[in-house]
XYZ file of N, CA and C in Angstrom:
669
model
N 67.185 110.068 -78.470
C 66.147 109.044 -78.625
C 66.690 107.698 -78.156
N 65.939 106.896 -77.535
C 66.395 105.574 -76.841
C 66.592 104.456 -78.053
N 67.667 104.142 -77.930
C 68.357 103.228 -78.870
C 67.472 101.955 -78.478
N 66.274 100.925 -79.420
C 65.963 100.505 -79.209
C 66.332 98.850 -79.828
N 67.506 98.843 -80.064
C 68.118 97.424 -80.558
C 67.846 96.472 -80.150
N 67.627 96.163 -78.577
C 67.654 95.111 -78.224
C 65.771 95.043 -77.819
N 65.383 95.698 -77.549
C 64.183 96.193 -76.412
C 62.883 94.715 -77.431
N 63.346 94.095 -78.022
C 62.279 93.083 -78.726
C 63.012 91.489 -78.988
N 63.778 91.524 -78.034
C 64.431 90.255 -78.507
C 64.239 89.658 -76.806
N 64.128 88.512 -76.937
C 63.731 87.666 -75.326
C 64.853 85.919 -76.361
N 66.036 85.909 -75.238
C 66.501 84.764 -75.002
C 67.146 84.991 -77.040
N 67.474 86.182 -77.705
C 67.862 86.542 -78.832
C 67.270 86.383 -79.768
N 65.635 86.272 -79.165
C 64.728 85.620 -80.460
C 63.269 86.854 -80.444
N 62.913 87.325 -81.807
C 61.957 88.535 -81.536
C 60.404 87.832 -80.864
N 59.795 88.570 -79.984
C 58.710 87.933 -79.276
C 57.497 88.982 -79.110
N 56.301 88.846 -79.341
C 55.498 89.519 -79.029
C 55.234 90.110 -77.872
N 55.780 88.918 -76.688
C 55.893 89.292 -75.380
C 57.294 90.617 -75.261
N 57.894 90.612 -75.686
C 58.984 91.697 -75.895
C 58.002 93.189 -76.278
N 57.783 92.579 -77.298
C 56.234 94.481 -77.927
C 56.154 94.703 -76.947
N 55.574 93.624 -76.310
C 54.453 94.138 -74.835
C 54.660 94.738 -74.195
N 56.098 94.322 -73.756
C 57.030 95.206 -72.810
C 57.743 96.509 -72.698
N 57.789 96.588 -74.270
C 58.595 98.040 -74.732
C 57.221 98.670 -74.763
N 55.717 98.354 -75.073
C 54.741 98.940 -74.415
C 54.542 100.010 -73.483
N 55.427 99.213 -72.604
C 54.935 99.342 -70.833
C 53.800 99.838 -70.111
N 53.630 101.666 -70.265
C 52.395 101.349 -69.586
C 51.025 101.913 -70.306
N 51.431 101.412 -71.534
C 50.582 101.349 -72.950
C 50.133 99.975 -73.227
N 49.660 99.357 -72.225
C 48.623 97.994 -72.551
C 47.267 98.390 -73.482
N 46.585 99.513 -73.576
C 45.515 99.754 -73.626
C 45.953 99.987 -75.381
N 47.060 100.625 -75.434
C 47.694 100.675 -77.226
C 47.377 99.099 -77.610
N 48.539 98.717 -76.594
C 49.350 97.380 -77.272
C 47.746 96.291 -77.796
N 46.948 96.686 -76.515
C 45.666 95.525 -76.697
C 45.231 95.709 -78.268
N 44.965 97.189 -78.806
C 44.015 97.812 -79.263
C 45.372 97.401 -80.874
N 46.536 97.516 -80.916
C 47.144 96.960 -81.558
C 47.229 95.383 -81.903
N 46.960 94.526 -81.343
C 47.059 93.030 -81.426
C 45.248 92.577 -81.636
N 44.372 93.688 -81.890
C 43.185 93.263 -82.271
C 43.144 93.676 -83.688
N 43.632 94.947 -83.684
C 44.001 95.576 -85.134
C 44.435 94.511 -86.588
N 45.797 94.203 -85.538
C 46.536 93.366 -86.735
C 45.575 91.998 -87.367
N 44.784 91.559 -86.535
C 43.630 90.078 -86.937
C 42.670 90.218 -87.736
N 42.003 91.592 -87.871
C 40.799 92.391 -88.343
C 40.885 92.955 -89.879
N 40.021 92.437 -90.131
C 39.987 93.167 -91.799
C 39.311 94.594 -91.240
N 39.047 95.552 -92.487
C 38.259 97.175 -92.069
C 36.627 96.662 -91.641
N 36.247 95.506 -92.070
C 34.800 94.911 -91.232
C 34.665 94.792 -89.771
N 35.743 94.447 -89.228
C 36.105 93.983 -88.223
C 35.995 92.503 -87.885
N 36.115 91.657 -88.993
C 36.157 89.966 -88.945
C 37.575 89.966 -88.689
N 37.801 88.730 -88.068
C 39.013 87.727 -88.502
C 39.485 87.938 -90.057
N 40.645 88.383 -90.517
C 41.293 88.398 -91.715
C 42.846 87.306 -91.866
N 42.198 85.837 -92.064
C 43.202 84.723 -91.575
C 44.268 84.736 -93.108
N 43.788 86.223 -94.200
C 44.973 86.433 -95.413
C 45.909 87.173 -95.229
N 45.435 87.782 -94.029
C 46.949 89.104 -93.967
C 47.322 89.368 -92.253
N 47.423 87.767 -91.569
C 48.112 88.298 -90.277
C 49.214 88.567 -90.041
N 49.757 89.188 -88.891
C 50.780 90.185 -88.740
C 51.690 89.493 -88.837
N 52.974 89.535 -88.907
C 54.019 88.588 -89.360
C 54.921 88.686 -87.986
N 54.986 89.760 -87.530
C 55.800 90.567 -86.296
C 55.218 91.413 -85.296
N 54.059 90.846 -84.686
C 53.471 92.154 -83.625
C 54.611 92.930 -82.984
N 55.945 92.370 -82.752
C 57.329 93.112 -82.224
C 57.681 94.210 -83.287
N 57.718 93.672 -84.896
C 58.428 94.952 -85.618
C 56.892 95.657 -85.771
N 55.573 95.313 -85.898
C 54.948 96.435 -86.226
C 54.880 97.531 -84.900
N 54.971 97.055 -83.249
C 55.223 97.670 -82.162
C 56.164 98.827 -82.706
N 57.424 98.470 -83.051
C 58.604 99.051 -83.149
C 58.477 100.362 -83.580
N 57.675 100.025 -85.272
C 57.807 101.006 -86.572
C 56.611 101.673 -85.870
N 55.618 101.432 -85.286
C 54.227 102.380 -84.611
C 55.478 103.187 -83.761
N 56.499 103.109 -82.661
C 56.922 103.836 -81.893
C 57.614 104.806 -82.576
N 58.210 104.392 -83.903
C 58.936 105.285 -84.236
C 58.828 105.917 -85.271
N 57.911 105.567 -86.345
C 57.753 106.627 -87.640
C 57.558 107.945 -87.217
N 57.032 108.235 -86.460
C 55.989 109.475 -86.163
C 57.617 110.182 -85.665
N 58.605 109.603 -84.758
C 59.796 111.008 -84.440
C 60.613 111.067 -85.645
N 60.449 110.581 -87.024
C 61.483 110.833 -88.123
C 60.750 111.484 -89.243
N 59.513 111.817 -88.523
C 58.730 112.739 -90.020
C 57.822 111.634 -91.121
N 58.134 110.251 -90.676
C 57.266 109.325 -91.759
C 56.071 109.567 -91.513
N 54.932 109.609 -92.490
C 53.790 109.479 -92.528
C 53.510 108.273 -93.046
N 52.451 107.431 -92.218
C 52.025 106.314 -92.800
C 50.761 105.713 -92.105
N 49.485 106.025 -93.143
C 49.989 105.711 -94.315
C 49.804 106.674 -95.525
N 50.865 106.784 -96.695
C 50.392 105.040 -97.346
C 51.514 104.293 -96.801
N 51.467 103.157 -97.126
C 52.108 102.107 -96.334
C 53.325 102.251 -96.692
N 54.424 101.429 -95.750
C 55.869 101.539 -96.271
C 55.426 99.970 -96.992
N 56.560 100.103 -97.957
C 57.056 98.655 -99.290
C 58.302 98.485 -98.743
N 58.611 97.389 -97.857
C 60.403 98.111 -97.922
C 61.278 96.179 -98.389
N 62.009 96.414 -99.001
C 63.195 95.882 -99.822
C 64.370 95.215 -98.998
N 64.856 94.280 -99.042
C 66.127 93.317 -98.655
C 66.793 93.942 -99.311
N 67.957 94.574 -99.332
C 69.376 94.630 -100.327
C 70.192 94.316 -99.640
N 71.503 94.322 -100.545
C 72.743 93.995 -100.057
C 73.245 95.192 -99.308
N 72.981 96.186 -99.259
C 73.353 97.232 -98.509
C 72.228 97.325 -97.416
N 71.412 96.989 -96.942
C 70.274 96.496 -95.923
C 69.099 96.789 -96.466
N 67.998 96.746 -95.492
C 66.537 97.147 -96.208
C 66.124 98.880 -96.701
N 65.811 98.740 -97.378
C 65.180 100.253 -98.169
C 63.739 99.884 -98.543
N 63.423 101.265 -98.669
C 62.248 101.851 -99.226
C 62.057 100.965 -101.000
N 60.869 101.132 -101.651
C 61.252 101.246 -102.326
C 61.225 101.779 -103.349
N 61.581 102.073 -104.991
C 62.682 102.819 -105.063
C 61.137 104.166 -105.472
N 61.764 105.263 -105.165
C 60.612 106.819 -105.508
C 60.002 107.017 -104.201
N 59.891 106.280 -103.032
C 59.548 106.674 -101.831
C 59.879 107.583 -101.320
N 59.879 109.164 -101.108
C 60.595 110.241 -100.960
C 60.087 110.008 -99.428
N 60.027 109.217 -98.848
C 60.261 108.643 -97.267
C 61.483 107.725 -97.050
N 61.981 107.557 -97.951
C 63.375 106.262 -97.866
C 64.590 106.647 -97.122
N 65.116 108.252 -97.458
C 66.127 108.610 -96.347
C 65.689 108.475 -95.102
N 64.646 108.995 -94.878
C 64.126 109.141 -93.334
C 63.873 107.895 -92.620
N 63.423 106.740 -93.479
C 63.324 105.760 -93.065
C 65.234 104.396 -92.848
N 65.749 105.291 -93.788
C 67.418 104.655 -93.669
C 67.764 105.275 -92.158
N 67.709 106.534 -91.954
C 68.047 107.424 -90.645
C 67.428 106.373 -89.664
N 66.190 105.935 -89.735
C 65.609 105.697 -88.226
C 66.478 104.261 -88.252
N 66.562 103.649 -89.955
C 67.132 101.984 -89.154
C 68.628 101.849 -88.618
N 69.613 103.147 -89.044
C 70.555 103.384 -88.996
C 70.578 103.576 -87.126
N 69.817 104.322 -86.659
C 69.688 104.551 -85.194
C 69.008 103.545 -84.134
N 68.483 102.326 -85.063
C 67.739 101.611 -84.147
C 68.362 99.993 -85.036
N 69.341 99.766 -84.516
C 69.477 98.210 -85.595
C 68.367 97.253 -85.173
N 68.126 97.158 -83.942
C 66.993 96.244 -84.091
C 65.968 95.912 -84.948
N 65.616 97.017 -85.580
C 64.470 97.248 -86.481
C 64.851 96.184 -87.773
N 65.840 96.364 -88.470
C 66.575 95.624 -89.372
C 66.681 94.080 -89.110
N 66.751 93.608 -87.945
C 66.644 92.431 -87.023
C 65.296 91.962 -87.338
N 64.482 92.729 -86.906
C 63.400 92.086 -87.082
C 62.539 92.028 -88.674
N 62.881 92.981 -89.109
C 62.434 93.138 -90.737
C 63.299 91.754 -91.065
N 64.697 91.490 -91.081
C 65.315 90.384 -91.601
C 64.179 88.763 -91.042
N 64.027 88.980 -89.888
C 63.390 87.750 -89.076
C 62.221 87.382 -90.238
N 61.342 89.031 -89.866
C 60.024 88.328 -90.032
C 59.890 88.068 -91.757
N 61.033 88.430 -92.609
C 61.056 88.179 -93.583
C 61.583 86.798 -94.089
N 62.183 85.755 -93.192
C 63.180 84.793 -92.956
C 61.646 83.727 -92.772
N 61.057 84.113 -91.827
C 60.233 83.133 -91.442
C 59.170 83.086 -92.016
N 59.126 83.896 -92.906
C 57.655 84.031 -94.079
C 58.245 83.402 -94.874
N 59.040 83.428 -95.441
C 60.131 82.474 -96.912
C 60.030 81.103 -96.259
N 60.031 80.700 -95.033
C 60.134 79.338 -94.251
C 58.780 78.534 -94.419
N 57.968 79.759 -94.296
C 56.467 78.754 -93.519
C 56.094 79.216 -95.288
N 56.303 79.872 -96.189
C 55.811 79.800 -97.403
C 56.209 78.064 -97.831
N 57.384 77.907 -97.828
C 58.338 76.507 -98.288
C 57.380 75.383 -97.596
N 57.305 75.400 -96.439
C 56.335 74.555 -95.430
C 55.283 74.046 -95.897
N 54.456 75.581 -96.648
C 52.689 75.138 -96.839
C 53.127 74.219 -98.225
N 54.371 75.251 -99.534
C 54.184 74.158 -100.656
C 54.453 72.362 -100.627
N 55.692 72.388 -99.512
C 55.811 70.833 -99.565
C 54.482 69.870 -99.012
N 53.503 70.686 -97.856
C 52.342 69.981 -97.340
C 51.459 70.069 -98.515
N 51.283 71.087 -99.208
C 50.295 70.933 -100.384
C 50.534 70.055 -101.361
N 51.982 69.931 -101.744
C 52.371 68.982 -102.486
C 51.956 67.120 -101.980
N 52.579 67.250 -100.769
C 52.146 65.684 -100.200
C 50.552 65.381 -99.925
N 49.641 66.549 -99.575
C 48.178 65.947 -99.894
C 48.183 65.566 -101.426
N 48.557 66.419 -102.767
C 47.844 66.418 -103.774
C 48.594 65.145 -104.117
N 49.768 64.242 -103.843
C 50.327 63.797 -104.607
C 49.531 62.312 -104.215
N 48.659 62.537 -102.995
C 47.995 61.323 -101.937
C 46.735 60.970 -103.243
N 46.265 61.987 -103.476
C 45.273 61.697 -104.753
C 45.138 61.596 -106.141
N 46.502 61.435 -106.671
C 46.945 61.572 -108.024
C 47.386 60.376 -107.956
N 47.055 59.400 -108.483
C 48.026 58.510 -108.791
C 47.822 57.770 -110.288
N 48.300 58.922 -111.128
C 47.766 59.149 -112.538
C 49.336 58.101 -113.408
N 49.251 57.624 -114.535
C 50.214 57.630 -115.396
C 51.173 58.813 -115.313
N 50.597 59.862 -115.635
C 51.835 60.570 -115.628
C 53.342 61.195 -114.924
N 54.501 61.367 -115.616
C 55.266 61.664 -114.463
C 55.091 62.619 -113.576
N 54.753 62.850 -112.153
C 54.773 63.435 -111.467
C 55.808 63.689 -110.789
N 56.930 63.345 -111.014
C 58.099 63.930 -110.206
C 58.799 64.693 -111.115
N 58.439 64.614 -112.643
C 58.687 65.617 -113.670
C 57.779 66.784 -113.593
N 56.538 66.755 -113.126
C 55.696 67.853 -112.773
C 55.586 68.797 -111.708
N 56.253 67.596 -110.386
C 56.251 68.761 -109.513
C 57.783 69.713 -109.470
N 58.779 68.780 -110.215
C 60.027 69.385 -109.702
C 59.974 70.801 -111.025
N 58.854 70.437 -111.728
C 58.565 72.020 -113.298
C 57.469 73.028 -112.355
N 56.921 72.228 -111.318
C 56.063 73.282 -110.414
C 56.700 73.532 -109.308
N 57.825 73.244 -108.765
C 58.491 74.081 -107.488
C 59.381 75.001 -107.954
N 59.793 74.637 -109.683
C 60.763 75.840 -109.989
C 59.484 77.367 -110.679
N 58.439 76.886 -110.950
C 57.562 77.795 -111.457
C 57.569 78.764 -110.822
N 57.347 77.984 -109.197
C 56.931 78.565 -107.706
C 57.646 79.644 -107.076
N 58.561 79.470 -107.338
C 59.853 80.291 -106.880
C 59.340 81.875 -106.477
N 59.536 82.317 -105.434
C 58.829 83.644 -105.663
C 60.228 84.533 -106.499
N 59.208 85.249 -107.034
C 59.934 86.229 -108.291
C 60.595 87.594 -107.092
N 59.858 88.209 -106.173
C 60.067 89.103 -105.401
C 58.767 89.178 -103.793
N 60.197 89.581 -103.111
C 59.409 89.380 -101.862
C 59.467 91.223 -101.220
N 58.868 91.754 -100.897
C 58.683 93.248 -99.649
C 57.833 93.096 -98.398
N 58.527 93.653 -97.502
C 58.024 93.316 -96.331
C 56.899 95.206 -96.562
N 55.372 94.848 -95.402
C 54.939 95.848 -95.805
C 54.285 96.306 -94.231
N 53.937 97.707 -93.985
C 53.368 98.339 -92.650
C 53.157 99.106 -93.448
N 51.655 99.371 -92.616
C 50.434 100.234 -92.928
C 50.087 100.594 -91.765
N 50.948 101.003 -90.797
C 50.308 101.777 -89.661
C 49.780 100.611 -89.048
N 49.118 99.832 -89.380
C 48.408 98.993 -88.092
C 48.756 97.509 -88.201
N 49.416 96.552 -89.042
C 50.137 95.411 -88.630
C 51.367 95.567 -89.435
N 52.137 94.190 -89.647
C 52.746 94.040 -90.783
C 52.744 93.091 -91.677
N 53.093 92.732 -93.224
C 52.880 91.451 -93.627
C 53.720 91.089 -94.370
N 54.601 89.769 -95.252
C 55.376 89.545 -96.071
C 54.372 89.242 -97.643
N 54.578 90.033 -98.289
C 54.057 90.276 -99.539
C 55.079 89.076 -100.622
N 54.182 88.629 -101.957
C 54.717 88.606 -102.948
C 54.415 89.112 -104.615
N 55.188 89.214 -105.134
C 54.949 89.822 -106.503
C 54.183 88.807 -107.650
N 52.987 88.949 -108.078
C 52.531 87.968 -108.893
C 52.017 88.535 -109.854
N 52.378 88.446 -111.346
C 52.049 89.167 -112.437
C 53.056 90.252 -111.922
N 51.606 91.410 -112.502
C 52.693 92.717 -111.979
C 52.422 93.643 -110.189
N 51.393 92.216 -109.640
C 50.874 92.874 -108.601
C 51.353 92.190 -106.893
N 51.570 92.850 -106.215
C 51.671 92.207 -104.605
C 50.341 91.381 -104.524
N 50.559 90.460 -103.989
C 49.688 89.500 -102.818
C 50.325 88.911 -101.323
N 49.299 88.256 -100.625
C 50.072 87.964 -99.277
C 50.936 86.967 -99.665
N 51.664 86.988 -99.238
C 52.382 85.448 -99.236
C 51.751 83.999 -99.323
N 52.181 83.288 -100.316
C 51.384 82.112 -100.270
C 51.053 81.378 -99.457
N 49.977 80.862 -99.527
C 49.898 79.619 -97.916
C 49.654 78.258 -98.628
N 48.882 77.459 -97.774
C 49.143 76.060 -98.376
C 47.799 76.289 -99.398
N 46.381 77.001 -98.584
C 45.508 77.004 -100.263
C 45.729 77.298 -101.347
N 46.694 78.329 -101.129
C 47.272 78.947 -102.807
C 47.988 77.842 -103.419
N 48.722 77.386 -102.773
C 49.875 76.119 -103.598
C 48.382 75.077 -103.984
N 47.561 74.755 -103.317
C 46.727 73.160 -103.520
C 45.908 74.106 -104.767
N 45.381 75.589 -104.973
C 44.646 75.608 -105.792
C 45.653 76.199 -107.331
N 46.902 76.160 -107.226
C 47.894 76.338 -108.115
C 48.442 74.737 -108.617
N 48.445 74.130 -107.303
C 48.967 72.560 -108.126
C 47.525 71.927 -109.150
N 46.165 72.139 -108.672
C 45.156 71.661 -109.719
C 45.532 72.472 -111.085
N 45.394 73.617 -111.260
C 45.297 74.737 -112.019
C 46.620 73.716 -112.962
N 47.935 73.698 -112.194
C 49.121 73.213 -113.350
C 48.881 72.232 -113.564
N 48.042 71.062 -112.722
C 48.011 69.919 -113.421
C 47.270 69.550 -114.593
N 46.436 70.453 -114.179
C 45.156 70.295 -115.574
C 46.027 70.813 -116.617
N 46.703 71.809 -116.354
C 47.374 72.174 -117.896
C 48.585 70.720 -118.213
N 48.940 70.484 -117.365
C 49.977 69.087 -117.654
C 49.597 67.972 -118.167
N 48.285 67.885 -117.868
C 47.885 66.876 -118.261
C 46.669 66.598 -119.601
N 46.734 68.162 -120.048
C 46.209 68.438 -121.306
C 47.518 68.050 -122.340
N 48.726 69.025 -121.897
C 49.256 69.014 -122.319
C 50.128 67.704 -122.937
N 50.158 66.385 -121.692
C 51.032 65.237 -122.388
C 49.386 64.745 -123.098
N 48.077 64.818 -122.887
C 47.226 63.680 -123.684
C 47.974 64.576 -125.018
N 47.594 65.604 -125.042
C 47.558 66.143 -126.678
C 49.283 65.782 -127.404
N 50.450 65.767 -126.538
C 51.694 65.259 -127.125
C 51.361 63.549 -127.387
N 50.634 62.951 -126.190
C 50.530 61.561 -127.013
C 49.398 61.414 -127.906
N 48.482 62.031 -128.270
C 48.022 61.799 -129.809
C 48.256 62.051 -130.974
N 48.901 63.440 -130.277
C 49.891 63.527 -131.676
C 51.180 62.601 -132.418
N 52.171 62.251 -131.142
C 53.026 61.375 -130.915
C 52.587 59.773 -132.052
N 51.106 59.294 -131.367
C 50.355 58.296 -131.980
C 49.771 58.675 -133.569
N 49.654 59.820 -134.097
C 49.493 59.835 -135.266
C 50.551 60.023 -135.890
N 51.654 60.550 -135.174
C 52.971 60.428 -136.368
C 53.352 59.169 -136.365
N 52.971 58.483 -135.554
C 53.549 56.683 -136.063
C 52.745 56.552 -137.126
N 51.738 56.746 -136.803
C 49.634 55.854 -138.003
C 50.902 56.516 -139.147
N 51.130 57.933 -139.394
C 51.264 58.341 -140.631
C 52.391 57.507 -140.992
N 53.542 57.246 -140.338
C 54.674 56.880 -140.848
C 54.694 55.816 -141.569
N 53.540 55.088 -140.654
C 53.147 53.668 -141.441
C 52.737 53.262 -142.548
N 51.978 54.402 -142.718
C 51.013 53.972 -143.579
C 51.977 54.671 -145.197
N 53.159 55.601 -144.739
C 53.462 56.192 -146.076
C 54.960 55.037 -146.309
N 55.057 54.362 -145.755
C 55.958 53.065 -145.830
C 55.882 52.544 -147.535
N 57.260 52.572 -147.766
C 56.925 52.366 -149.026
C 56.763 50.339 -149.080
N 55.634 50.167 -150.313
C 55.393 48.525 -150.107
C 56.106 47.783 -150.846
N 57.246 46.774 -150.720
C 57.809 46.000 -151.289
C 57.478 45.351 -152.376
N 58.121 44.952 -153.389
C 57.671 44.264 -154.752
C 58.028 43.067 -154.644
């Protein structure tokens, strides 16, 4: 099988124009692939789950099918310190270690497109942050609020995911995957915390203000 390590990298950087090419004389795929990945099952524009890597989903379309993977259901697959895996009960995970073991590129680009989703996630929160902070200009501390809402933010867990027809960088919220955040999620998460922040200090300063009233008033009165 053709060792395909390099066959997606242009100038050492992964490129769609690279897919295209390892294509070759599968334009009529590749087209029918790069309409795929944009499309919800309606066939609209789906601007929540575009492809992260038209190069690694190219890749994993060329090659699940010679290692026995079926997909779908979709692969979940995992960053470790020993490289990316399945994850964990996928009784597709050897087969899928075999193919990355024979093709490092693949790993290349799973690392990329997982690198640059963690990037442009960081991106949308600091832009969401600098609109909301343009319209707040409340008493309260806000540099105590946002630096308690960027550690909130933190993603808990990230899996990169293919379903046969694109790919996307997922995160774990509650106990469930979603796409990766963008900047609406952060602007409709910074209202959501502020309102609780700002319930939260009125109700510490009235309370705050009645433990003085009381203190005062139980003052003992001089003779």
């Amino acid at each position: 099988m053709q060792n395909i390590s390099n066959q997606f990298f242009v100038n050492n950087a992964a490129a769609a124009n690279a897919a295209k090419a390892y294509a070759k004389n599968n334009d009529i795929g590749f087209a029918q692939l790069m309409t795929a990945r944009n499309t919800g099952v309606d066939g609209l524009v789906n601007p929540m789950r575009p492809d992260v890597s038209p190069a690694l989903t190219m890749a994993l379309s060329g090659l699940v099918g010679s290692y026995g993977i079926n997909v779908p259901p979709k692969l979940r697959i995992f960053s470790t310190k020993k490289g990316f895996k399945l994850e964990e009960g996928d009784e597709r995970g050897g087969k899928f270690e075999m193919l990355l073991n024979d093709h490092t590129g693949v790993s290349d680009l799973l690392a990329q497109a997982q690198t640059q989703a963690l990037a442009s996630r960081d991106e949308a929160m600091q832009s969401a942050i600098e609109t909301f902070t343009k319209g707040n200009a409340s008493g309260y501390d806000m540099n105590g609020f946002l630096t308690e809402f960027k550690e909130n933010e933190k993603p808990r867990a990230v899996s990169i995911v293919y379903d046969g027809n694109s790919t996307q960088v997922e995160e774990l919220e509650g106990k469930n995957w979603r796409p990766i955040k963008n900047e609406s999620d952060f602007m409709a998460d910074l209202v959501k915390a502020y309102t609780r922040y700002s319930l939260t200090q009125d109700a510490t300063e009235v309370h705050e203000a009645k433990k003085a009233k009381n203190s005062l008033v139980s003052l003992p009165v001089g003779k």
